[in-house]
XYZ file of N, CA, C and O in Angstrom:
668
model
N -42.278 -25.042 -53.213
C -41.896 -24.249 -54.335
C -42.215 -22.915 -54.240
O -41.924 -22.074 -55.010
N -42.919 -22.545 -53.074
C -43.332 -21.107 -52.898
C -42.257 -20.480 -52.165
O -41.659 -21.089 -51.153
N -41.767 -19.205 -52.490
C -40.746 -18.606 -51.735
C -41.051 -17.069 -51.807
O -41.764 -16.525 -52.617
N -40.506 -16.353 -50.679
C -40.651 -14.994 -50.624
C -39.207 -14.276 -50.459
O -38.342 -14.938 -49.942
N -39.063 -13.017 -50.898
C -37.849 -12.304 -50.743
C -38.285 -10.858 -50.525
O -39.422 -10.420 -50.904
N -37.407 -9.957 -50.056
C -37.677 -8.543 -49.902
C -36.502 -7.724 -50.686
O -35.434 -8.261 -50.830
N -36.906 -6.656 -51.099
C -35.916 -5.710 -51.823
C -36.361 -4.329 -51.537
O -37.505 -3.981 -51.714
N -35.371 -3.361 -51.369
C -35.735 -1.978 -51.108
C -35.693 -1.400 -52.474
O -34.883 -1.544 -53.204
N -36.735 -0.520 -52.700
C -37.080 0.130 -53.875
C -36.355 1.638 -53.774
O -36.725 2.324 -52.919
N -35.297 1.760 -54.472
C -34.511 3.008 -54.335
C -34.390 3.691 -55.738
O -34.183 3.142 -56.711
N -34.693 4.969 -55.644
C -34.746 5.829 -56.918
C -33.253 5.952 -57.428
O -32.468 6.457 -56.593
N -32.949 5.678 -58.702
C -31.570 5.834 -59.287
C -31.186 7.222 -59.100
O -32.002 8.089 -59.104
N -29.887 7.309 -58.903
C -29.157 8.612 -58.880
C -29.321 9.345 -57.499
O -28.366 10.060 -57.038
N -30.490 9.364 -56.864
C -30.647 10.157 -55.669
C -30.611 9.289 -54.530
O -30.568 9.756 -53.296
N -30.756 8.007 -54.689
C -30.765 6.903 -53.580
C -32.053 7.173 -52.620
O -31.963 6.875 -51.437
N -32.989 7.772 -53.146
C -34.274 8.171 -52.352
C -35.051 6.788 -52.102
O -35.249 6.138 -53.081
N -35.301 6.418 -50.888
C -35.974 5.266 -50.612
C -37.477 5.486 -50.964
O -38.104 6.354 -50.323
N -37.990 4.439 -51.707
C -39.323 4.471 -52.076
C -40.232 3.500 -51.415
O -41.329 3.389 -51.864
N -39.639 2.667 -50.530
C -40.415 1.566 -49.904
C -39.809 0.150 -50.242
O -38.843 0.107 -50.682
N -40.350 -0.735 -49.584
C -39.941 -2.240 -49.668
C -40.947 -3.109 -50.585
O -42.065 -3.028 -50.455
N -40.201 -3.815 -51.501
C -41.077 -4.611 -52.474
C -41.067 -5.940 -51.696
O -40.026 -6.498 -51.208
N -42.082 -6.685 -51.754
C -42.246 -8.056 -51.312
C -42.429 -8.959 -52.551
O -43.221 -8.727 -53.477
N -41.439 -9.804 -52.780
C -41.264 -10.638 -54.122
C -41.798 -12.052 -53.673
O -41.500 -12.572 -52.622
N -42.462 -12.660 -54.652
C -43.040 -13.993 -54.375
C -42.888 -14.821 -55.633
O -43.234 -14.325 -56.675
N -42.585 -16.105 -55.353
C -42.496 -17.145 -56.424
C -43.300 -18.263 -55.978
O -43.428 -18.504 -54.781
N -43.983 -18.904 -56.995
C -44.718 -20.019 -56.892
C -44.269 -21.278 -57.685
O -44.898 -22.293 -57.583
N -43.200 -21.062 -58.280
C -42.629 -22.027 -59.073
C -41.105 -22.351 -58.857
O -40.459 -22.439 -59.771
N -40.772 -22.200 -57.552
C -39.431 -22.532 -57.253
C -38.401 -21.361 -57.823
O -37.142 -21.595 -57.816
N -38.750 -20.170 -58.067
C -37.834 -19.049 -58.614
C -37.755 -18.800 -59.938
O -37.009 -17.891 -60.287
N -38.454 -19.612 -60.916
C -38.348 -19.297 -62.199
C -39.072 -17.845 -62.613
O -38.579 -17.217 -63.477
N -40.126 -17.624 -61.951
C -40.792 -16.352 -62.173
C -41.166 -15.617 -60.817
O -41.399 -16.515 -59.773
N -41.163 -14.473 -60.695
C -41.462 -13.829 -59.431
C -42.494 -12.511 -59.711
O -42.435 -11.923 -60.772
N -43.329 -12.485 -58.739
C -44.280 -11.237 -58.820
C -43.756 -10.462 -57.659
O -43.212 -10.746 -56.671
N -44.171 -9.140 -57.665
C -43.832 -8.189 -56.559
C -44.933 -7.226 -56.372
O -45.795 -6.945 -57.122
N -44.943 -6.912 -55.040
C -45.933 -5.772 -54.529
C -45.197 -5.042 -53.460
O -44.255 -5.357 -53.070
N -45.640 -3.783 -53.452
C -45.087 -2.933 -52.406
C -45.716 -3.093 -51.001
O -46.987 -3.234 -50.865
N -44.907 -3.026 -49.998
C -45.425 -2.935 -48.716
C -46.186 -1.660 -48.575
O -45.550 -0.685 -48.957
N -47.348 -1.578 -47.958
C -48.230 -0.319 -48.105
C -47.504 0.879 -47.360
O -47.855 1.967 -47.769
N -46.698 0.815 -46.215
C -46.120 1.735 -45.607
C -44.717 1.955 -46.196
O -43.842 1.253 -45.876
N -44.604 2.959 -46.980
C -43.359 3.259 -47.672
C -42.213 3.859 -46.664
O -41.086 4.092 -47.174
N -42.475 4.039 -45.525
C -41.536 4.647 -44.599
C -41.003 3.423 -43.662
O -40.219 3.642 -42.799
N -41.183 2.104 -44.082
C -40.727 1.026 -43.404
C -39.525 0.316 -44.192
O -39.660 0.103 -45.381
N -38.405 0.202 -43.589
C -37.349 -0.602 -44.138
C -37.569 -2.180 -43.698
O -37.080 -2.344 -42.635
N -38.101 -3.094 -44.530
C -38.280 -4.326 -44.076
C -37.096 -5.103 -44.291
O -36.378 -4.959 -45.291
N -36.802 -6.121 -43.340
C -35.462 -6.837 -43.350
C -35.718 -8.244 -43.292
O -34.739 -9.075 -43.707
N -36.954 -8.899 -42.908
C -37.093 -10.279 -42.873
C -38.422 -10.717 -43.229
O -39.302 -9.863 -42.785
N -38.776 -11.792 -43.723
C -40.057 -12.231 -44.139
C -40.040 -13.736 -43.935
O -39.119 -14.393 -44.368
N -40.981 -14.322 -43.313
C -41.004 -15.642 -42.999
C -42.516 -16.138 -42.978
O -43.375 -15.463 -42.590
N -42.845 -17.239 -43.613
C -44.180 -17.867 -43.687
C -44.069 -19.236 -42.785
O -43.156 -19.931 -42.964
N -45.045 -19.314 -41.893
C -45.036 -20.630 -41.057
C -46.020 -21.659 -41.678
O -46.094 -22.835 -41.287
N -46.796 -21.343 -42.691
C -47.633 -22.140 -43.404
C -48.004 -21.443 -44.703
O -47.359 -20.322 -44.970
N -48.891 -21.825 -45.585
C -49.132 -21.306 -46.827
C -49.824 -20.029 -46.829
O -49.784 -19.274 -47.731
N -50.397 -19.550 -45.702
C -51.178 -18.345 -45.560
C -50.634 -17.397 -44.457
O -50.970 -16.195 -44.738
N -50.060 -17.959 -43.473
C -49.669 -17.089 -42.413
C -48.158 -16.808 -42.353
O -47.334 -17.638 -42.372
N -47.886 -15.451 -42.518
C -46.482 -15.043 -42.496
C -46.275 -13.825 -41.716
O -47.167 -13.165 -41.174
N -45.065 -13.477 -41.530
C -44.595 -12.340 -40.704
C -43.424 -11.681 -41.389
O -42.691 -12.189 -42.154
N -43.524 -10.312 -41.167
C -42.382 -9.474 -41.762
C -42.043 -8.591 -40.687
O -42.662 -8.068 -39.728
N -40.624 -8.266 -40.672
C -39.985 -7.403 -39.701
C -39.212 -6.345 -40.287
O -38.690 -6.478 -41.319
N -39.019 -5.387 -39.593
C -38.139 -4.153 -39.988
C -38.068 -2.965 -39.133
O -38.225 -3.162 -37.953
N -37.755 -1.847 -39.707
C -37.655 -0.617 -38.886
C -38.267 0.541 -39.490
O -38.550 0.631 -40.773
N -38.792 1.546 -38.731
C -38.775 1.592 -37.356
C -39.526 0.297 -36.932
O -40.384 -0.301 -37.659
N -39.471 0.050 -35.637
C -39.989 -1.271 -35.008
C -41.309 -1.702 -35.741
O -42.166 -1.011 -35.982
N -41.219 -2.976 -36.272
C -42.407 -3.505 -36.987
C -42.197 -4.876 -37.023
O -41.245 -5.492 -37.354
N -43.427 -5.550 -36.575
C -43.441 -7.033 -36.780
C -44.968 -7.002 -37.290
O -46.030 -6.592 -36.554
N -45.203 -7.360 -38.646
C -46.452 -7.450 -39.205
C -46.814 -8.879 -39.590
O -46.019 -9.612 -39.723
N -48.101 -8.989 -39.636
C -48.663 -10.474 -39.861
C -49.549 -10.534 -41.030
O -50.331 -9.544 -41.121
N -49.520 -11.610 -41.761
C -50.567 -11.743 -42.789
C -51.251 -13.166 -42.579
O -50.627 -14.056 -42.036
N -52.487 -13.215 -42.785
C -53.147 -14.447 -42.745
C -53.805 -14.856 -44.195
O -54.548 -15.745 -44.216
N -53.491 -14.104 -45.112
C -53.995 -14.476 -46.511
C -52.783 -14.336 -47.536
O -53.070 -13.818 -48.566
N -51.663 -15.027 -47.119
C -50.554 -15.115 -48.105
C -49.991 -13.856 -48.541
O -49.454 -13.729 -49.617
N -49.937 -12.826 -47.812
C -49.416 -11.597 -48.179
C -50.165 -10.566 -48.926
O -49.685 -9.570 -49.241
N -51.519 -10.894 -49.143
C -52.338 -9.993 -49.742
C -52.524 -8.624 -48.883
O -52.460 -7.580 -49.413
N -52.734 -8.839 -47.576
C -52.856 -7.738 -46.642
C -52.090 -8.068 -45.397
O -51.804 -9.223 -45.099
N -51.466 -6.946 -44.801
C -50.758 -7.051 -43.557
C -51.230 -6.301 -42.483
O -51.750 -5.213 -42.771
N -51.161 -6.849 -41.233
C -51.567 -5.935 -40.124
C -50.444 -5.886 -39.168
O -49.702 -6.905 -38.896
N -50.192 -4.692 -38.499
C -49.228 -4.581 -37.580
C -49.565 -5.280 -36.220
O -50.640 -5.120 -35.714
N -48.683 -5.967 -35.724
C -48.810 -6.587 -34.405
C -48.490 -5.789 -33.185
O -47.945 -4.724 -33.447
N -48.819 -6.267 -32.032
C -48.484 -5.373 -30.930
C -47.188 -5.920 -30.226
O -47.070 -6.955 -29.639
N -46.063 -5.052 -30.656
C -44.788 -5.396 -30.253
C -44.185 -4.365 -29.361
O -43.844 -3.314 -29.821
N -43.974 -4.752 -28.073
C -43.402 -3.664 -27.195
C -41.850 -3.475 -27.424
O -41.213 -4.569 -27.918
N -41.372 -2.294 -27.373
C -40.111 -2.070 -27.709
C -39.387 -1.265 -26.596
O -38.410 -0.595 -26.859
N -39.863 -1.348 -25.491
C -39.211 -0.462 -24.321
C -39.112 0.969 -24.746
O -38.383 1.582 -24.336
N -39.995 1.388 -25.536
C -40.271 2.743 -25.907
C -39.114 3.362 -26.631
O -38.916 4.622 -26.719
N -38.291 2.607 -27.249
C -37.092 3.194 -28.188
C -37.231 2.779 -29.544
O -36.210 3.225 -30.395
N -38.214 1.965 -29.980
C -38.366 1.717 -31.354
C -37.225 0.954 -32.206
O -37.003 1.321 -33.335
N -36.724 0.001 -31.470
C -35.614 -0.925 -32.109
C -36.132 -1.604 -33.390
O -37.226 -2.157 -33.339
N -35.357 -1.640 -34.422
C -35.672 -2.413 -35.624
C -35.644 -4.031 -35.323
O -34.880 -4.370 -34.569
N -36.321 -4.747 -36.070
C -36.410 -6.149 -36.088
C -35.717 -6.734 -37.315
O -36.006 -6.161 -38.407
N -34.774 -7.386 -37.143
C -33.925 -8.095 -38.276
C -34.271 -9.501 -38.616
O -34.107 -9.900 -39.673
N -34.665 -10.278 -37.598
C -34.970 -11.736 -37.819
C -36.117 -12.174 -37.022
O -36.285 -11.834 -35.908
N -36.963 -13.074 -37.720
C -38.112 -13.597 -36.895
C -38.049 -15.298 -37.376
O -37.924 -15.689 -38.448
N -38.388 -16.130 -36.297
C -38.463 -17.462 -36.545
C -39.457 -18.087 -35.587
O -39.766 -17.461 -34.484
N -40.037 -19.152 -35.956
C -41.167 -19.746 -35.141
C -40.824 -21.149 -34.793
O -40.317 -21.872 -35.720
N -41.271 -21.668 -33.618
C -41.061 -23.095 -33.234
C -42.319 -23.728 -33.748
O -42.197 -24.781 -34.217
N -43.521 -23.182 -33.527
C -44.755 -23.756 -33.922
C -45.659 -22.610 -34.330
O -45.249 -21.410 -34.386
N -46.960 -22.861 -34.400
C -47.815 -21.813 -35.039
C -48.073 -20.758 -33.923
O -48.605 -19.656 -34.199
N -47.863 -21.063 -32.593
C -48.011 -20.095 -31.461
C -46.665 -19.430 -31.079
O -46.725 -18.252 -30.645
N -45.587 -20.068 -30.905
C -44.501 -19.542 -30.306
C -43.368 -19.212 -31.336
O -42.916 -19.982 -32.196
N -42.924 -17.901 -31.282
C -41.961 -17.423 -32.203
C -40.997 -16.288 -31.362
O -41.151 -15.895 -30.386
N -39.904 -16.095 -32.061
C -38.883 -15.180 -31.543
C -38.418 -14.300 -32.619
O -38.488 -14.567 -33.981
N -38.029 -13.070 -32.330
C -37.443 -12.099 -33.148
C -36.209 -11.442 -32.553
O -36.194 -11.467 -31.269
N -35.384 -10.965 -33.266
C -34.070 -10.293 -32.786
C -33.991 -8.972 -33.587
O -34.404 -8.900 -34.771
N -33.138 -8.110 -32.926
C -33.002 -6.908 -33.563
C -32.206 -5.976 -32.665
O -31.311 -6.384 -31.801
N -32.278 -4.700 -32.880
C -31.571 -3.771 -32.007
C -30.951 -2.560 -32.860
O -31.107 -2.527 -34.038
N -30.107 -1.772 -32.138
C -29.393 -0.748 -32.883
C -28.020 -0.663 -32.380
O -27.861 -0.637 -31.058
N -27.054 -0.293 -33.153
C -25.674 -0.158 -32.748
C -25.450 0.723 -31.656
O -25.875 1.798 -31.427
N -24.597 0.096 -30.734
C -24.195 0.756 -29.424
C -25.248 1.137 -28.459
O -25.128 1.747 -27.495
N -26.529 0.791 -28.783
C -27.645 1.024 -27.939
C -28.148 -0.180 -27.332
O -28.314 -0.316 -26.103
N -28.574 -1.193 -28.132
C -29.235 -2.242 -27.584
C -29.400 -3.489 -28.616
O -29.667 -3.259 -29.721
N -29.212 -4.659 -28.115
C -29.556 -5.852 -28.835
C -30.789 -6.315 -28.073
O -30.863 -6.406 -26.889
N -31.795 -6.610 -28.876
C -33.040 -6.945 -28.313
C -33.582 -8.313 -28.860
O -33.215 -8.687 -29.979
N -34.329 -8.931 -28.048
C -35.151 -10.279 -28.590
C -36.525 -10.002 -28.055
O -36.950 -9.306 -27.154
N -37.386 -10.486 -28.919
C -38.871 -10.521 -28.621
C -39.276 -12.012 -28.775
O -38.781 -12.743 -29.427
N -40.491 -12.092 -27.890
C -41.003 -13.621 -27.918
C -42.548 -13.375 -28.033
O -43.140 -12.533 -27.291
N -43.277 -14.308 -28.716
C -44.769 -14.367 -28.792
C -45.020 -15.781 -28.375
O -44.370 -16.611 -28.746
N -46.264 -15.974 -27.761
C -46.773 -17.156 -27.469
C -48.222 -17.316 -27.923
O -48.906 -18.231 -27.472
N -48.762 -16.327 -28.521
C -50.019 -16.326 -29.075
C -50.313 -16.113 -30.646
O -51.018 -15.500 -31.066
N -49.252 -16.748 -31.364
C -49.334 -16.760 -32.742
C -48.980 -15.499 -33.399
O -49.332 -15.038 -34.480
N -48.170 -14.763 -32.523
C -47.590 -13.377 -33.235
C -48.539 -12.286 -32.997
O -48.175 -11.133 -33.618
N -49.480 -12.321 -32.266
C -50.363 -11.173 -32.060
C -49.755 -10.106 -30.931
O -49.933 -8.822 -31.270
N -49.103 -10.596 -30.062
C -48.283 -9.833 -28.977
C -47.011 -10.395 -28.794
O -46.778 -11.501 -28.658
N -46.089 -9.413 -28.850
C -44.592 -9.637 -28.636
C -44.090 -8.882 -27.479
O -44.284 -7.708 -27.415
N -43.281 -9.708 -26.630
C -42.672 -9.069 -25.548
C -41.200 -9.083 -25.818
O -40.509 -9.896 -26.319
N -40.548 -7.991 -25.321
C -39.217 -7.662 -25.631
C -38.361 -7.628 -24.489
O -38.936 -7.388 -23.416
N -37.057 -7.896 -24.663
C -36.047 -7.801 -23.520
C -34.701 -7.379 -24.133
O -34.281 -7.961 -25.299
N -34.067 -6.397 -23.559
C -32.729 -5.935 -24.019
C -31.789 -7.060 -23.432
O -31.812 -7.352 -22.349
N -30.997 -7.626 -24.405
C -30.088 -8.698 -23.940
C -28.612 -8.419 -24.218
O -27.759 -9.312 -23.845
N -28.346 -7.280 -24.675
C -26.930 -6.904 -24.936
C -26.719 -5.554 -25.510
O -27.808 -4.916 -25.817
N -25.478 -5.054 -25.669
C -25.371 -3.760 -26.138
C -25.316 -3.575 -27.619
O -25.327 -2.429 -28.183
N -25.284 -4.595 -28.474
C -25.175 -4.639 -29.901
C -26.296 -5.259 -30.571
O -26.937 -6.087 -29.995
N -26.706 -4.742 -31.900
C -27.816 -5.314 -32.522
C -27.653 -6.879 -32.695
O -26.569 -7.307 -32.984
N -28.672 -7.645 -32.769
C -28.732 -9.106 -33.124
C -29.526 -9.229 -34.484
O -30.609 -8.958 -34.505
N -28.637 -9.555 -35.356
C -29.162 -9.500 -36.777
C -29.631 -10.864 -37.289
O -30.409 -11.007 -38.201
N -29.416 -11.997 -36.482
C -30.051 -13.251 -36.795
C -30.155 -14.190 -35.570
O -29.481 -13.910 -34.600
N -31.150 -15.213 -35.739
C -31.363 -15.996 -34.452
C -31.554 -17.369 -35.083
O -31.960 -17.644 -36.152
N -31.267 -18.457 -34.133
C -31.523 -19.882 -34.525
C -32.274 -20.471 -33.215
O -31.740 -20.282 -32.224
N -33.279 -21.219 -33.456
C -33.867 -21.876 -32.388
C -33.261 -23.406 -32.500
O -33.555 -24.083 -33.373
N -32.577 -23.650 -31.458
C -31.966 -25.059 -31.360
C -32.807 -26.023 -30.800
O -32.983 -26.954 -31.453
N -33.575 -25.617 -29.703
C -34.578 -26.482 -29.191
C -35.726 -25.576 -28.700
O -35.436 -24.363 -28.721
N -36.835 -25.946 -28.365
C -37.907 -25.094 -27.846
C -37.361 -24.212 -26.612
O -38.066 -23.123 -26.404
N -36.520 -24.716 -25.830
C -36.063 -23.794 -24.786
C -34.666 -23.229 -25.080
O -34.126 -22.403 -24.166
N -33.901 -23.485 -26.057
C -32.693 -22.990 -26.410
C -32.648 -22.036 -27.772
O -32.781 -22.629 -28.821
N -32.530 -20.802 -27.586
C -32.290 -19.856 -28.621
C -30.919 -19.231 -28.555
O -30.517 -18.753 -27.455
N -30.318 -18.950 -29.847
C -29.054 -18.322 -29.906
C -29.264 -17.279 -30.878
O -29.837 -17.528 -31.896
N -28.767 -16.023 -30.609
C -28.831 -14.991 -31.562
C -27.461 -14.332 -31.771
O -26.526 -14.362 -30.695
N -27.233 -13.899 -32.885
C -25.860 -13.364 -33.387
C -26.018 -11.836 -33.820
O -27.045 -11.539 -34.447
N -24.981 -11.094 -33.814
C -24.849 -9.933 -34.429
C -23.594 -9.046 -33.983
O -22.507 -9.685 -34.008
N -23.735 -7.722 -33.898
C -22.630 -7.026 -33.514
C -22.540 -5.732 -34.401
O -23.467 -5.562 -35.270
N -21.287 -5.107 -34.386
C -21.098 -3.964 -35.437
C -19.667 -3.827 -35.670
O -18.802 -4.643 -35.093
N -19.241 -2.801 -36.535
C -17.851 -2.677 -36.992
C -16.971 -2.158 -35.812
O -15.814 -2.495 -35.710
N -17.578 -1.404 -34.902
C -16.730 -0.867 -33.849
C -16.403 -1.796 -32.764
O -15.226 -1.866 -32.331
N -17.300 -2.529 -32.418
C -17.107 -3.515 -31.181
C -16.965 -5.005 -31.578
O -16.930 -5.808 -30.803
N -17.185 -5.343 -32.884
C -17.148 -6.631 -33.326
C -18.354 -7.411 -33.156
O -19.437 -6.881 -32.836
N -18.207 -8.822 -33.294
C -19.449 -9.673 -33.202
C -19.697 -9.932 -31.685
O -19.001 -9.675 -30.852
N -21.028 -10.204 -31.587
C -21.454 -10.755 -30.408
C -22.516 -11.713 -30.427
O -23.092 -12.091 -31.586
N -22.881 -12.436 -29.405
C -23.957 -13.478 -29.336
C -24.602 -13.532 -28.015
O -23.967 -13.266 -27.026
N -25.806 -14.073 -28.016
C -26.511 -14.200 -26.800
C -27.229 -15.651 -26.930
O -27.542 -15.980 -27.984
N -27.334 -16.211 -25.818
C -28.080 -17.580 -25.728
C -28.910 -17.708 -24.554
O -28.563 -17.016 -23.457
N -30.037 -18.377 -24.688
C -30.802 -18.753 -23.402
C -31.009 -20.155 -23.415
O -31.305 -20.755 -24.498
N -30.966 -20.813 -22.339
C -31.350 -22.171 -21.998
C -32.644 -22.283 -21.491
O -33.172 -23.478 -21.328
N -33.284 -21.222 -21.115
C -34.632 -21.234 -20.612
C -35.448 -20.023 -21.190
O -35.363 -18.924 -20.566
N -36.038 -20.339 -22.233
C -36.787 -19.155 -22.897
C -37.867 -18.538 -22.272
O -38.362 -17.464 -22.510
N -38.268 -19.102 -21.183
C -39.263 -18.418 -20.273
C -38.629 -17.006 -19.706
O -39.484 -16.233 -19.411
N -37.384 -16.754 -19.594
C -36.934 -15.542 -19.196
C -37.092 -14.431 -20.290
O -36.778 -13.271 -20.081
N -37.558 -14.847 -21.453
C -37.870 -13.803 -22.534
C -39.299 -13.479 -22.538
O -39.820 -12.674 -23.459
N -40.081 -14.079 -21.633
C -41.549 -13.889 -21.546
C -41.906 -13.196 -20.221
O -41.558 -13.732 -19.259
N -42.476 -12.121 -20.297
C -42.972 -11.399 -19.011
C -44.476 -11.632 -18.764
O -45.073 -11.978 -19.633
């Protein structure tokens, strides 16, 4: 019955971005509490919890942050981005150690990240020309990611051997 959601806080009339709110429910969505992510210059796009206390949040500019206390505090993980700061759109985990993230930027790159140490260090690989906005873990070795843009349409990538996403 615990759930999380994200919302961008925008000032009315000016559309000035004021940061990202993290919303939490403990009763199946009947009531929600909210808190602001501490860095108001981050556009957060995905939040996932792998147990009751350990969660991850992703966004732009490049960010994969982790909490180990149910979202009370967050710390930035070490996510390489090939020095171009690609945003993260989706994060998923196979187990407490192995996870994947997808992201990118239009007409520049679609990227995938992989961690095998509980999300402390993420390794990236450019896998296509368009951003990858979501991913699905089919099996521990098969991951599919989808995305695209309005100019070039949809795109997808898949791997049958996830070890090629790990350097």
